[in-house]
Coordinates of C-alpha atoms in Angstrom, one line a residue:
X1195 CA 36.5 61.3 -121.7
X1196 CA 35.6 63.9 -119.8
X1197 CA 37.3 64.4 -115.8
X1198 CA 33.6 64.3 -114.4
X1199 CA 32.6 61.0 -116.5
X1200 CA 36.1 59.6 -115.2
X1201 CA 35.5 59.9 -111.5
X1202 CA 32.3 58.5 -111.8
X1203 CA 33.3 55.8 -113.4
X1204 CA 35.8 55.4 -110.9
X1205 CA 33.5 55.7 -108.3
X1206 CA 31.8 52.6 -110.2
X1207 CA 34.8 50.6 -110.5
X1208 CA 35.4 51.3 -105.8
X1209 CA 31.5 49.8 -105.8
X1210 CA 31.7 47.2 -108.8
X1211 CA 29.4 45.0 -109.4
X1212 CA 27.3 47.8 -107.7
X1213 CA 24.0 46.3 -108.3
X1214 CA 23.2 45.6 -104.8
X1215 CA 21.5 47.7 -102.5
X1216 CA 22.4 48.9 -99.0
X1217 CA 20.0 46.6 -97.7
X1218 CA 21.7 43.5 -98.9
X1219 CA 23.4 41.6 -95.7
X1220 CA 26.1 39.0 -95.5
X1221 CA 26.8 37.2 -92.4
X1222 CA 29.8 35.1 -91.8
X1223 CA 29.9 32.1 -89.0
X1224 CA 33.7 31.0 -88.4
X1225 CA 34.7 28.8 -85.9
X1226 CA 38.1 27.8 -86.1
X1227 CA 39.4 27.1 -82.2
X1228 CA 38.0 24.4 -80.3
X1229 CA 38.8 23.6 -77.1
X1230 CA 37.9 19.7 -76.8
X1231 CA 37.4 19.1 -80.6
X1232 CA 40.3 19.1 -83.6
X1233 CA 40.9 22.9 -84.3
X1234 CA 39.1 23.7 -87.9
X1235 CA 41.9 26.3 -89.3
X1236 CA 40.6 26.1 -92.6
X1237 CA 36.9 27.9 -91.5
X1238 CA 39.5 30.5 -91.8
X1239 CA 38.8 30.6 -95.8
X1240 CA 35.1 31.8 -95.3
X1241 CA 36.2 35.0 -93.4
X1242 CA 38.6 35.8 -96.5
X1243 CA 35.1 36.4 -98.3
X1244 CA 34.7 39.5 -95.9
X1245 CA 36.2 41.6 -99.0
X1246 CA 34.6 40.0 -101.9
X1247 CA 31.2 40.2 -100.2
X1248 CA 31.3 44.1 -99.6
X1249 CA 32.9 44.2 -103.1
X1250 CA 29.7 43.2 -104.0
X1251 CA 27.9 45.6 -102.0
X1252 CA 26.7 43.9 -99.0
X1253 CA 27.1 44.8 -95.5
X1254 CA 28.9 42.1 -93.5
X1255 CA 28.7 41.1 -90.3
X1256 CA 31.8 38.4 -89.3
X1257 CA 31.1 36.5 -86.1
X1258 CA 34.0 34.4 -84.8
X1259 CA 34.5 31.2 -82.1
X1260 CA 30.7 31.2 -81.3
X1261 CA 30.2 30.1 -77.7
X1262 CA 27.3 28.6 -75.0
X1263 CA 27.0 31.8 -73.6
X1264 CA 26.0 34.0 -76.4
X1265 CA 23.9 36.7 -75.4
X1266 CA 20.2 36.7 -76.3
X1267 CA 20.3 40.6 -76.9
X1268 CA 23.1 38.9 -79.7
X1269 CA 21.0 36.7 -80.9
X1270 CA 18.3 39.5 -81.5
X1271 CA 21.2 41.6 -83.5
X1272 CA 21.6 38.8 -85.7
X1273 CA 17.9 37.8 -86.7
X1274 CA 16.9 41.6 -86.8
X1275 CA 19.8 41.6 -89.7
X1276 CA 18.8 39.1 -91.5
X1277 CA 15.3 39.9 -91.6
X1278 CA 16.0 43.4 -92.8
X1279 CA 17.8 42.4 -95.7
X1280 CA 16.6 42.4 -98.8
X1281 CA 19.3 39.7 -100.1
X1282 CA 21.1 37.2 -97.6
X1283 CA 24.2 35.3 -98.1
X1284 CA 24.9 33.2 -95.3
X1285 CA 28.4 31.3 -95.0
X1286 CA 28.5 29.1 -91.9
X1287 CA 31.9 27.3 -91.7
X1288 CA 33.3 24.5 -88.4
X1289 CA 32.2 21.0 -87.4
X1290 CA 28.6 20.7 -88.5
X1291 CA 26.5 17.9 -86.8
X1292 CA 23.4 16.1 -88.0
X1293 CA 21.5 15.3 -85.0
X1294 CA 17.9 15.5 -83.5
X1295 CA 16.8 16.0 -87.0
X1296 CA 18.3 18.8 -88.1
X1297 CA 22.0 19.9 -88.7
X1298 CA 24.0 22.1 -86.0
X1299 CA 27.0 24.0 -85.6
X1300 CA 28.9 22.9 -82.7
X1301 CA 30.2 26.0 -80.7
X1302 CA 34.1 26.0 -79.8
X1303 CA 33.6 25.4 -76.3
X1304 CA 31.3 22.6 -76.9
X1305 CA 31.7 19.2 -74.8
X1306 CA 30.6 15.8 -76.1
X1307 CA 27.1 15.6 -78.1
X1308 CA 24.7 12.7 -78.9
X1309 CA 21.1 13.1 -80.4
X1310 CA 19.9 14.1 -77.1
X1311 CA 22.3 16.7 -75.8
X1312 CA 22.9 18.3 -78.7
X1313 CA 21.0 21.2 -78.4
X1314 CA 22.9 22.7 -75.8
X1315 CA 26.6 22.4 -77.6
X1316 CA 25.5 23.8 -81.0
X1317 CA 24.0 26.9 -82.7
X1318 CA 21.3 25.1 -85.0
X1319 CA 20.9 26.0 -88.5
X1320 CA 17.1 25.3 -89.9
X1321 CA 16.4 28.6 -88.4
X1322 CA 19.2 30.0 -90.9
X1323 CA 18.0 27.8 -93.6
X1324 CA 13.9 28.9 -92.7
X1325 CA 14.4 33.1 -92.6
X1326 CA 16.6 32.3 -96.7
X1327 CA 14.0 30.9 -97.4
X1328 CA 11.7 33.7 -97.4
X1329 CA 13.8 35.3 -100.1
X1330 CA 13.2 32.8 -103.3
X1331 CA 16.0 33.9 -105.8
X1332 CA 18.0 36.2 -103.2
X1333 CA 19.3 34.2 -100.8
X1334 CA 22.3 31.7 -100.4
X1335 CA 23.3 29.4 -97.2
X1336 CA 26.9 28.0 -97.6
X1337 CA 27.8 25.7 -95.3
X1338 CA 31.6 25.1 -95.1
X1339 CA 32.0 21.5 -93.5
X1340 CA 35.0 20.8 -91.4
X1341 CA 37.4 18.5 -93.9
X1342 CA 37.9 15.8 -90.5
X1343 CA 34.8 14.4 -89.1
X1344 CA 34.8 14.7 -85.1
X1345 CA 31.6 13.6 -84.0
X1346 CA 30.1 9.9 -84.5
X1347 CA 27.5 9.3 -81.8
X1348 CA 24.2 8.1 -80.5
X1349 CA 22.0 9.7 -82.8
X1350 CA 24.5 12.5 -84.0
X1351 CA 27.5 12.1 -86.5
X1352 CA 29.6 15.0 -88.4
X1353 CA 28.4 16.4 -91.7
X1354 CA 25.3 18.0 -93.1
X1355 CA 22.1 16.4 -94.2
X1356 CA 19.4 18.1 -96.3
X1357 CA 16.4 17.8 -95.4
X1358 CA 14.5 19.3 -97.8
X1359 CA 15.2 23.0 -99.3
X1360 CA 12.5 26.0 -100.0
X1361 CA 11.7 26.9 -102.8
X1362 CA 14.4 29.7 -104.7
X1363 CA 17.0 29.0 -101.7
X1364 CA 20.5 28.1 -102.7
X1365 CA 22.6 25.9 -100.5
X1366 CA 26.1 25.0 -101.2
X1367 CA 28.1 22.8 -98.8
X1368 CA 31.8 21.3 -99.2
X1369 CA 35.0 21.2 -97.7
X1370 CA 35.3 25.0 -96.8
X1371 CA 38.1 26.2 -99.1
X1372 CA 36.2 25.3 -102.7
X1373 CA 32.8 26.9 -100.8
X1374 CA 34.6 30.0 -100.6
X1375 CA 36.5 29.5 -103.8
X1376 CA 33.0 29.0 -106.0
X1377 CA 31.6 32.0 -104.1
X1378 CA 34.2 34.1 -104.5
X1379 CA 34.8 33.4 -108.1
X1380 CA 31.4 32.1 -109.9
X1381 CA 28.1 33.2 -107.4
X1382 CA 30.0 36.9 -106.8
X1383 CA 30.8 37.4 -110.2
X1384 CA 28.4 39.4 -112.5
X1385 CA 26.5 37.8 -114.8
X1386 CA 27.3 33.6 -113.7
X1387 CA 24.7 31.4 -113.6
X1388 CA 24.6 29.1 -110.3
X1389 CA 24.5 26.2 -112.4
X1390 CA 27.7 27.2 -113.9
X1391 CA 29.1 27.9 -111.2
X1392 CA 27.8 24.5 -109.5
X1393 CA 29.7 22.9 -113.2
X1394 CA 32.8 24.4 -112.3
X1395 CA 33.0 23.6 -108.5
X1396 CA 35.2 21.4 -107.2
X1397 CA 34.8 17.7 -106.2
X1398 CA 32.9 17.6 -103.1
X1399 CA 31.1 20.8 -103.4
X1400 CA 27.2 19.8 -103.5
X1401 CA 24.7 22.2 -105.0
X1402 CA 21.2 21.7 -103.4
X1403 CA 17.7 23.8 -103.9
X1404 CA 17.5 26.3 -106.1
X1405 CA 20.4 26.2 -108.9
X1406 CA 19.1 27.9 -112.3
X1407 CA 21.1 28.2 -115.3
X1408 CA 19.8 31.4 -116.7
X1409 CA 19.8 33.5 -113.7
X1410 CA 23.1 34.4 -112.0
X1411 CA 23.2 35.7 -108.0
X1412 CA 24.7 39.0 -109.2
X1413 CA 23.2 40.6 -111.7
X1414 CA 25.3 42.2 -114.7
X1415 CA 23.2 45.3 -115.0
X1416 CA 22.2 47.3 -117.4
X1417 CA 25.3 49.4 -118.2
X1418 CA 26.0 49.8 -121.7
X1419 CA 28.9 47.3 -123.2
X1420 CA 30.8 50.9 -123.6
X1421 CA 30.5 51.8 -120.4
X1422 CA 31.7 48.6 -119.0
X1423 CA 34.3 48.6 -121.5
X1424 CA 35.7 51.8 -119.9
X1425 CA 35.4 50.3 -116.3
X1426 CA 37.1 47.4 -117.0
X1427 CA 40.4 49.5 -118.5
X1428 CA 40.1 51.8 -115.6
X1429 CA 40.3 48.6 -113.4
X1430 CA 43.3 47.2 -115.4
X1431 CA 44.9 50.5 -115.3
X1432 CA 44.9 50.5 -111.6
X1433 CA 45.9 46.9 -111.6
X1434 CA 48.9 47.8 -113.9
X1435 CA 49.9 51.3 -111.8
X1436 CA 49.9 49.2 -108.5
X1437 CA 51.9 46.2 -110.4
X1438 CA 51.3 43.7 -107.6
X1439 CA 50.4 40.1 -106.9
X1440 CA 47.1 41.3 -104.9
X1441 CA 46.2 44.2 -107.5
X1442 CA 46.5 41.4 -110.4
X1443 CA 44.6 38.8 -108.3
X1444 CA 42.0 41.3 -107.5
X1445 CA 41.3 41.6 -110.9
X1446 CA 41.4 38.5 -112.3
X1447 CA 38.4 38.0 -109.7
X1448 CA 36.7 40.7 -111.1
X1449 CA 37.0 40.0 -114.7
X1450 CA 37.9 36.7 -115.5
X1451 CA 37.3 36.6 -119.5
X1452 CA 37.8 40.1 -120.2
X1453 CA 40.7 41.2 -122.9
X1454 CA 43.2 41.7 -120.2
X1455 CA 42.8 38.4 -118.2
X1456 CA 45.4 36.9 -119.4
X1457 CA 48.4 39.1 -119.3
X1458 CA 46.8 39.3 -115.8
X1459 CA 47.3 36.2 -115.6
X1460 CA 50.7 36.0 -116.8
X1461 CA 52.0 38.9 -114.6
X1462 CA 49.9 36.7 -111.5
X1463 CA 52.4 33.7 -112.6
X1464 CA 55.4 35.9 -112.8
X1465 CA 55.3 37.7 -109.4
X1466 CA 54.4 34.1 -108.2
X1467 CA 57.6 33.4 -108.7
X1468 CA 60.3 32.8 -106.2
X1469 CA 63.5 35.3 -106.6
X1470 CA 65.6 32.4 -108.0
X1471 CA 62.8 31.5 -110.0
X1472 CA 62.8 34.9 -111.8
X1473 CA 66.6 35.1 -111.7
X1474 CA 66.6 32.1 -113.8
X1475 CA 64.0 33.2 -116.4
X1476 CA 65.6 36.4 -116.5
X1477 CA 69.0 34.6 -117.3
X1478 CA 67.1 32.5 -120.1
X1479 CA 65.7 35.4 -121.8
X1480 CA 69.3 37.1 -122.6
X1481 CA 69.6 33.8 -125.0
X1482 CA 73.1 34.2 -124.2
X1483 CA 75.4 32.0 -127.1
X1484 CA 77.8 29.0 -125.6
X1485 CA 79.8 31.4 -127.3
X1486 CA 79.0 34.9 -125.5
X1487 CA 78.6 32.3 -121.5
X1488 CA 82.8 31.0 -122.6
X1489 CA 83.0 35.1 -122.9
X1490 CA 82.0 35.3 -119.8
X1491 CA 83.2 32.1 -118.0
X1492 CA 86.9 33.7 -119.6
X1493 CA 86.6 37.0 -117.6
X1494 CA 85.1 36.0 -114.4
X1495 CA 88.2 33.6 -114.0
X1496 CA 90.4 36.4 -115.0
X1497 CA 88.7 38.4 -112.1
X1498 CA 89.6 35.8 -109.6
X1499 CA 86.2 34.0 -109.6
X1500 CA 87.3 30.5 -111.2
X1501 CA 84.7 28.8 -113.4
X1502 CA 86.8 25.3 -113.4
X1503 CA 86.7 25.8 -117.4
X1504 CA 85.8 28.0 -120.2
X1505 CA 83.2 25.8 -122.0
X1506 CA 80.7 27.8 -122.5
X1507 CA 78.0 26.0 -120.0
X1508 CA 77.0 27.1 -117.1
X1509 CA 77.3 24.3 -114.3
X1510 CA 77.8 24.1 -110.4
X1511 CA 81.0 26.1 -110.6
X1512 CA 80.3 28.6 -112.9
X1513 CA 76.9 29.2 -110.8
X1514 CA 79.2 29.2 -107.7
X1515 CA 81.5 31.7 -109.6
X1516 CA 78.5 33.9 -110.3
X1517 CA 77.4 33.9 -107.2
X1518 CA 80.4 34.9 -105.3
X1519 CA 81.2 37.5 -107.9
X1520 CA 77.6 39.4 -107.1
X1521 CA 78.7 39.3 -103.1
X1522 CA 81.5 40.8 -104.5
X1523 CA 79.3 43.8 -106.1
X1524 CA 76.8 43.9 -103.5
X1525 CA 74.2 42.2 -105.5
X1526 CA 71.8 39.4 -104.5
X1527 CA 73.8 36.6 -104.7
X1528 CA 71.5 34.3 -107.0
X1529 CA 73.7 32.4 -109.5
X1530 CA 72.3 33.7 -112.5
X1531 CA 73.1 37.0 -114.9
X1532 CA 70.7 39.8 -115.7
X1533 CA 72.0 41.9 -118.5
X1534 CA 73.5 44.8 -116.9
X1535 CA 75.3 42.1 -115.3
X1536 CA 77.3 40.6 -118.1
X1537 CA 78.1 43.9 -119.2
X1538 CA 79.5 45.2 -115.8
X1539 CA 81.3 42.0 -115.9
X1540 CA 82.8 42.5 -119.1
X1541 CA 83.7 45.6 -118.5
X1542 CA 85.3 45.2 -114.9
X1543 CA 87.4 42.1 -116.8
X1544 CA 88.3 44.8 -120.1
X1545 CA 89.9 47.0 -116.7
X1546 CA 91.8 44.0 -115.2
X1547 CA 93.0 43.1 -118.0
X1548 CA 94.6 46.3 -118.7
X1549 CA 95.8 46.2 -115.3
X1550 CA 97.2 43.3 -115.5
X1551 CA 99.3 44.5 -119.1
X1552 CA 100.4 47.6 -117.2
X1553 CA 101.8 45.6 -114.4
X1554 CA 103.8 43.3 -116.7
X1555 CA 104.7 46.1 -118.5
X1556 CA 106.3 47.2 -115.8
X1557 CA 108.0 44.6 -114.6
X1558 CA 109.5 44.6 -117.8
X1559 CA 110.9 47.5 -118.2
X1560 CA 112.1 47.4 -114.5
X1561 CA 113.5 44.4 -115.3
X1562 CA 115.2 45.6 -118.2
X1563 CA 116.7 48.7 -116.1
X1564 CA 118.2 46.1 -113.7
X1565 CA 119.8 43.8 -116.8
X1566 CA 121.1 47.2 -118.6
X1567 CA 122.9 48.3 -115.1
X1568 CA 124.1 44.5 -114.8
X1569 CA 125.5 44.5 -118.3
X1570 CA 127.0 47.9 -117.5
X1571 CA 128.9 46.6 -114.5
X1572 CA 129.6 42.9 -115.8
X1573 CA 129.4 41.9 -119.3
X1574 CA 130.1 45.2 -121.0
X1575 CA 133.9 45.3 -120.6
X1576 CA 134.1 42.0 -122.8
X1577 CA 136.1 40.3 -120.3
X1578 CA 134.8 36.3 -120.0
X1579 CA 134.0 36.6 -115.9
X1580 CA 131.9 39.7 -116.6
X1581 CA 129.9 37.7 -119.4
X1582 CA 129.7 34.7 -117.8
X1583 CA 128.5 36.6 -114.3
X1584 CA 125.9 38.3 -116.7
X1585 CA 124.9 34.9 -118.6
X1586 CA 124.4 33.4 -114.7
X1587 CA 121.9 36.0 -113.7
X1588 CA 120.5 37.0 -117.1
X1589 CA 120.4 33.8 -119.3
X1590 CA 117.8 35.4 -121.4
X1591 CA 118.8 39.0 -120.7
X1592 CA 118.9 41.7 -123.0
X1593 CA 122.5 41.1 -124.1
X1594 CA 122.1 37.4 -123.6
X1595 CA 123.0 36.8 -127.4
X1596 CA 125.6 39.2 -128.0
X1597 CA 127.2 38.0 -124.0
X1598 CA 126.9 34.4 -125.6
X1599 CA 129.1 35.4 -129.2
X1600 CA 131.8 37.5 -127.1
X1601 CA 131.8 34.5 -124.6
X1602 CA 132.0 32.1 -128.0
X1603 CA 134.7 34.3 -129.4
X1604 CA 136.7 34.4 -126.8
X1605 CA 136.8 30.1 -126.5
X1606 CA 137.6 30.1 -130.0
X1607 CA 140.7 32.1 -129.3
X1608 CA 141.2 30.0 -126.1
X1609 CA 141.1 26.7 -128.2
X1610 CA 143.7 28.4 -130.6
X1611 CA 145.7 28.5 -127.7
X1612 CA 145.2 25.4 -125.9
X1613 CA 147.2 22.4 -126.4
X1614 CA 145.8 19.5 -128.5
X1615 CA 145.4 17.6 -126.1
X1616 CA 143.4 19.8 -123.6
X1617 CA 141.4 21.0 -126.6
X1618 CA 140.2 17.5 -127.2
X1619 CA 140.1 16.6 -124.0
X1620 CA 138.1 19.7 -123.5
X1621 CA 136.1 18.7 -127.1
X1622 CA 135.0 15.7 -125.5
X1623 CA 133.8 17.0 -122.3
X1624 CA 131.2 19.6 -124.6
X1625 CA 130.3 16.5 -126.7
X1626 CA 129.5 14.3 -123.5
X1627 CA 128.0 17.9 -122.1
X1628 CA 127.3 16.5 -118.4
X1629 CA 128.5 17.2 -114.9
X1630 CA 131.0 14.1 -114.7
X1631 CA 132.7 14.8 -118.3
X1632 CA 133.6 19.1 -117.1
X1633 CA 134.2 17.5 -113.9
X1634 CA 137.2 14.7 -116.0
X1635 CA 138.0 17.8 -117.6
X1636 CA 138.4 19.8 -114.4
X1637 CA 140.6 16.7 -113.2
X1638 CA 143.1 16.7 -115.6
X1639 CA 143.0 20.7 -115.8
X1640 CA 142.3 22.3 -113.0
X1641 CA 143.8 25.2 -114.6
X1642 CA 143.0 25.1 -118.1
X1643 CA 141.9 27.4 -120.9
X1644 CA 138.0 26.0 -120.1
X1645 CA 138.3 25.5 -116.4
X1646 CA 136.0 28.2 -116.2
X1647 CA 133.4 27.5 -118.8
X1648 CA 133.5 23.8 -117.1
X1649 CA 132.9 25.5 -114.1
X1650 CA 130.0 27.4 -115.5
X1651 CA 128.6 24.8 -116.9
X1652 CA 128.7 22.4 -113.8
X1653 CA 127.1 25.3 -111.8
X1654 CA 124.6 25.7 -114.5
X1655 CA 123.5 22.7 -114.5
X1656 CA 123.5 22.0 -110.8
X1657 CA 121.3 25.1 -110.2
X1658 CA 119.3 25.7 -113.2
X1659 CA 116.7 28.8 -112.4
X1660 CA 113.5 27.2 -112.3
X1661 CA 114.2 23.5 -110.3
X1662 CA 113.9 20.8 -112.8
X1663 CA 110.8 19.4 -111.6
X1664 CA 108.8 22.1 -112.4
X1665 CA 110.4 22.7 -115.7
X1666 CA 109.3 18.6 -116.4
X1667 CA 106.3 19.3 -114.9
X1668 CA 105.5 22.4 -117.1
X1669 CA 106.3 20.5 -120.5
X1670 CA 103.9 17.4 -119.4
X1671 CA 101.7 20.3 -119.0
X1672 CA 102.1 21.5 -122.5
X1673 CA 101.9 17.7 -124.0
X1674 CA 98.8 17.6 -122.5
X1675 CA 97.5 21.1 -123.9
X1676 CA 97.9 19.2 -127.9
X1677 CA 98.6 22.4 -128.9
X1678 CA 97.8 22.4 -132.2
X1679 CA 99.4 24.4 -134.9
X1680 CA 97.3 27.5 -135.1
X1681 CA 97.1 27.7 -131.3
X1682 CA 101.1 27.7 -131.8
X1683 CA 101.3 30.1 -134.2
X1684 CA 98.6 32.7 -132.3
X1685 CA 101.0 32.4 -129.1
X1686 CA 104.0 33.0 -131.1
X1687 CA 102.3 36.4 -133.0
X1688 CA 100.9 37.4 -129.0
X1689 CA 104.8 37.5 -127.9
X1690 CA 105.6 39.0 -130.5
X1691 CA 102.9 41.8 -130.1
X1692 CA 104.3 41.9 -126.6
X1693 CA 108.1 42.5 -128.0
X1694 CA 109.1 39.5 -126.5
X1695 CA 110.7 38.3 -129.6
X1696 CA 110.0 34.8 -130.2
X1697 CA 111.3 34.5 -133.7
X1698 CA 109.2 33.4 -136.9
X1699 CA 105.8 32.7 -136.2
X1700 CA 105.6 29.5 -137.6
X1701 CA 103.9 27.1 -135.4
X1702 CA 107.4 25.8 -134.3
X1703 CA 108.9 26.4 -130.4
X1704 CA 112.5 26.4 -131.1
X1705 CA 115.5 27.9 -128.8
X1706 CA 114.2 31.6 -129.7
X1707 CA 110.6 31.1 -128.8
X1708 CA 111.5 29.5 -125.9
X1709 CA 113.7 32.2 -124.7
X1710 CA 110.3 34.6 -125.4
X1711 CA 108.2 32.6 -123.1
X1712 CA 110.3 32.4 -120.1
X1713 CA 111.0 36.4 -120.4
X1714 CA 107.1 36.5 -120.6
X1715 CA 106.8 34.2 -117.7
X1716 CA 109.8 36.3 -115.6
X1717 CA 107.4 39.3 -116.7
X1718 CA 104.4 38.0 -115.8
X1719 CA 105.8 36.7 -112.3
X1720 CA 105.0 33.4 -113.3
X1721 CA 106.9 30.1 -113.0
X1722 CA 109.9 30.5 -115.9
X1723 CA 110.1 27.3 -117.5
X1724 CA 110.0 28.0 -121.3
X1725 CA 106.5 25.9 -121.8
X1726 CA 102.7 26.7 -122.2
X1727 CA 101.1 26.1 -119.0
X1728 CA 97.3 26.9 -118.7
X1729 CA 98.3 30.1 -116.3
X1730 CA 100.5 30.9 -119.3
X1731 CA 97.7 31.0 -122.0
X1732 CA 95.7 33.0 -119.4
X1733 CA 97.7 35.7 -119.1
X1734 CA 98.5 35.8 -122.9
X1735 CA 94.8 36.3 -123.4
X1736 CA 94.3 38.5 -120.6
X1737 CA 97.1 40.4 -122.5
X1738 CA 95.4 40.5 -125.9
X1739 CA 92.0 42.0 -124.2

């Protein structure tokens, strides 16, 4: 297409239907603020045709809150329009009366009426309906009725009447927003009958006079299908670069059955839509798996946004979750993902989860450097109250085991040594293994051969490292987990990926396993009881990411 055919065509789409000529007039009536009668805010709808009718080509004139004491040198403006045009739309819109035999418009500062004094509270409208009239075919009288009545008096009541329409005049009349709706969309359009547009008008829009079906008010001209082809993409071009609500409803009023109508349409409904609204279909359309939404229900919890569960649905907490982890990011807090979203999430959770292993990594091997340096200036002389000062502050230390068979070594030469009798007494109080039975030991050998394992003992059990609630509590929390035996087995293999040595992963939590978890717990900073608590499974996974 050639840049000269383009801008005219352009030109054609600015002036569309462009079949009317400059002579063609359009004069709005709206009165919306009365003084002594209910206010009429919706006349408002009949000055919103302002646009529509100069996109048709007419020349408006918009006359608002019509008073008594209109000019007559006014009055001569008007009718010297009107008579001048060579088509007319009319669109009168406020509290019409019927009264005196014929219908008025009552101004806004009118005062009460009746049959007799109406003539001097209201603009009357057969001298309207008389000058249409002269223009059979061409001219159109909508009369946009106040949806309230106002007036019921003597000889004069709210509403209009017809009395009797010329020949080729048109007169619509109905509540005002359907008026301006069927003008706007059916008598404007190019090409629509005023029957069909009368078919398609709302209840309580009445058709009088002149309503042909094979005639529209507009013509369609006589512009090649081509040609209108090309002005229609140009318009949806347009409609497309400007991408808004008012480009797409312009458009849709312009071409209502053309090929782009309906993804008109459909963009119309989806800027329609409230920000949550869109947040939500824009969630829905990821299709995200129960799978993938426990994926990320898993890392938002590891990023300190609890979901209350990883279950893979999205409820009130996980929406709460979401939404205070976009404050977090400066993002619109609305409660649902967009795809960049789960993988920023993902990502930033991949991050703290390495954090997180580089932090209990070193713990560990800070703790490690303080068990070495205790071993150093307790244990590793061999002598039982550097071991059993190790043992006390390193149960599961580094040398634990090989503390534990010098420490077993040296009772077995101390029960060589020992009397029968204190070695049995001293058998008994192992086999009892309680506080009272070291303590009858302790009695009858205050300095015995295993006066100080009794002692250690006693203390041991009297001050265990982690109180002995929360050691009960943590294995009623690992009943409760039913770990089952592949679950087992997977925590088993994660400590030992973690070096934490928990023995043969075989499903089974013996001594040694034990022993791994509470050196992952001590590494973690966590609670060290030996069991799997939910924190504890959390951090293992966080571990394994």
């Amino acid at each position: 297409m050639s840049r000269m055919l383009r801008a005219w065509i352009a030109a054609f789409v600015l002036a569309w239907p462009g079949v009317a000529s400059a002579e063609d007039v359009a004069i709005i009536i709206a009165n919306q603020f009365y003084e002594d009668y209910p206010r009429v805010l919706e006349a408002g709808q009949a000055r919103t045709l302002e646009g529509d009718l100069r996109e048709a080509g007419f020349s408006v004139d918009v006359i608002s809150n019509t008073r008594k004491t209109a000019s007559i040198q006014e009055a001569d403006a008007l009718w010297q329009r009107m008579e001048a045009a060579d088509r007319l739309v009319i669109v009168i819109a406020g509290h019409i009366v019927d009264g005196a035999g014929q219908n008025w418009l009552l101004h806004v500062d009118a005062g009460p009426v009746n049959g007799l004094l109406i003539g001097r509270e209201a603009l009357p409208l057969e001298p309207f309906l008389a000058l249409a009239g002269q223009r059979p075919g061409d001219a159109i009288v909508a009369i946009a009725e106040a949806p309230r009545p106002a007036v019921d008096a003597l000889g004069a009541r709210s509403g209009f009447r017809e009395r009797g329409v010329a020949n080729g005049l048109t007169v619509i009349a109905g509540p005002p927003g359907p008026v301006a709706r069927a003008i706007r969309e059916d008598i404007l359009q190019p090409g629509r009958s005023i029957a069909g547009a009368r078919d398609r008008a709302s209840n309580g829009v009445r058709f009088m006079g002149y309503v042909p079906r094979n005639k529209a008010f507009v013509d369609g001209g006589g512009d090649s299908p081509e040609l209108l082809a090309q002005i229609e993409m140009l318009a949806w071009r347009d409609a497309q670069a400007q991408d808004t609500l008012e480009a797409y409803r312009a458009f849709i009023r312009r071409f209502r059955d053309g090929p782009y109508t309906q993804e008109a349409l459909r963009r119309e409904r989806e800027l329609s839509l409230t920000p949550q609204e869109r947040a939500q279909r824009a969630e829905a359309a990821l299709g995200l798996t129960r799978q993938q939404r426990a994926a990320v229900q898993r890392q938002l919890t590891l990023l300190g946004f609890d979901t209350r569960g990883i279950d893979g649905v999205f409820g009130r907490n996980s929406r709460t979750a979401i939404s205070r982890w976009q404050g977090s990011v400066g993002q619109p807090r609305m409660g649902f993902l967009t795809g960049n979203q789960v993988t920023q999430i993902e990502a930033s959770a991949a991050v703290r989860a390495e954090e997180l292993r580089l932090e209990a990594e070193q713990r560990r091997r800070e703790a490690e450097e303080r068990d070495r340096l205790y071993w150093n200036q307790t244990g590793a002389s061999g002598d039982e109250a550097g071991l059993r000062a190790y043992l006390e502050n390193y149960p599961d230390g580094i040398h634990s085991d090989e503390a534990r068979r010098r420490l077993a070594a040296i009772e077995r030469d101390s029960r060589r040594l020992a009397e029968a009798q204190e070695r049995e007494a001293w058998n008994q109080a192992t086999i009892f293994n309680t506080v009272e039975a070291y303590r009858a030991y302790l009695d009858a050998y205050p300095r015995g051969l295993f006066a100080g394992e009794a002692n250690a003992r006693i203390q041991a059990m009297a001050q265990p490292e982690t109180p002995r609630d929360v050691i009960e509590a943590a294995a009623a929390e690992e009943k409760r987990l039913r770990l089952n035996l592949v679950t087992r087995q997977l925590i088993e293999r994660q400590l030992n990926a973690l070096n934490m040595e928990p023995g043969r992963a075989d499903g089974k939590f013996d001594k040694q396993t034990r022993k791994a978890l509470r050196n992952f717990q001590r590494a973690a900073g966590l609670a060290v009881t030996g069991y799997v608590t939910r924190e504890t499974t959390i951090r293992l996974l966080a571990s394994a990411l």
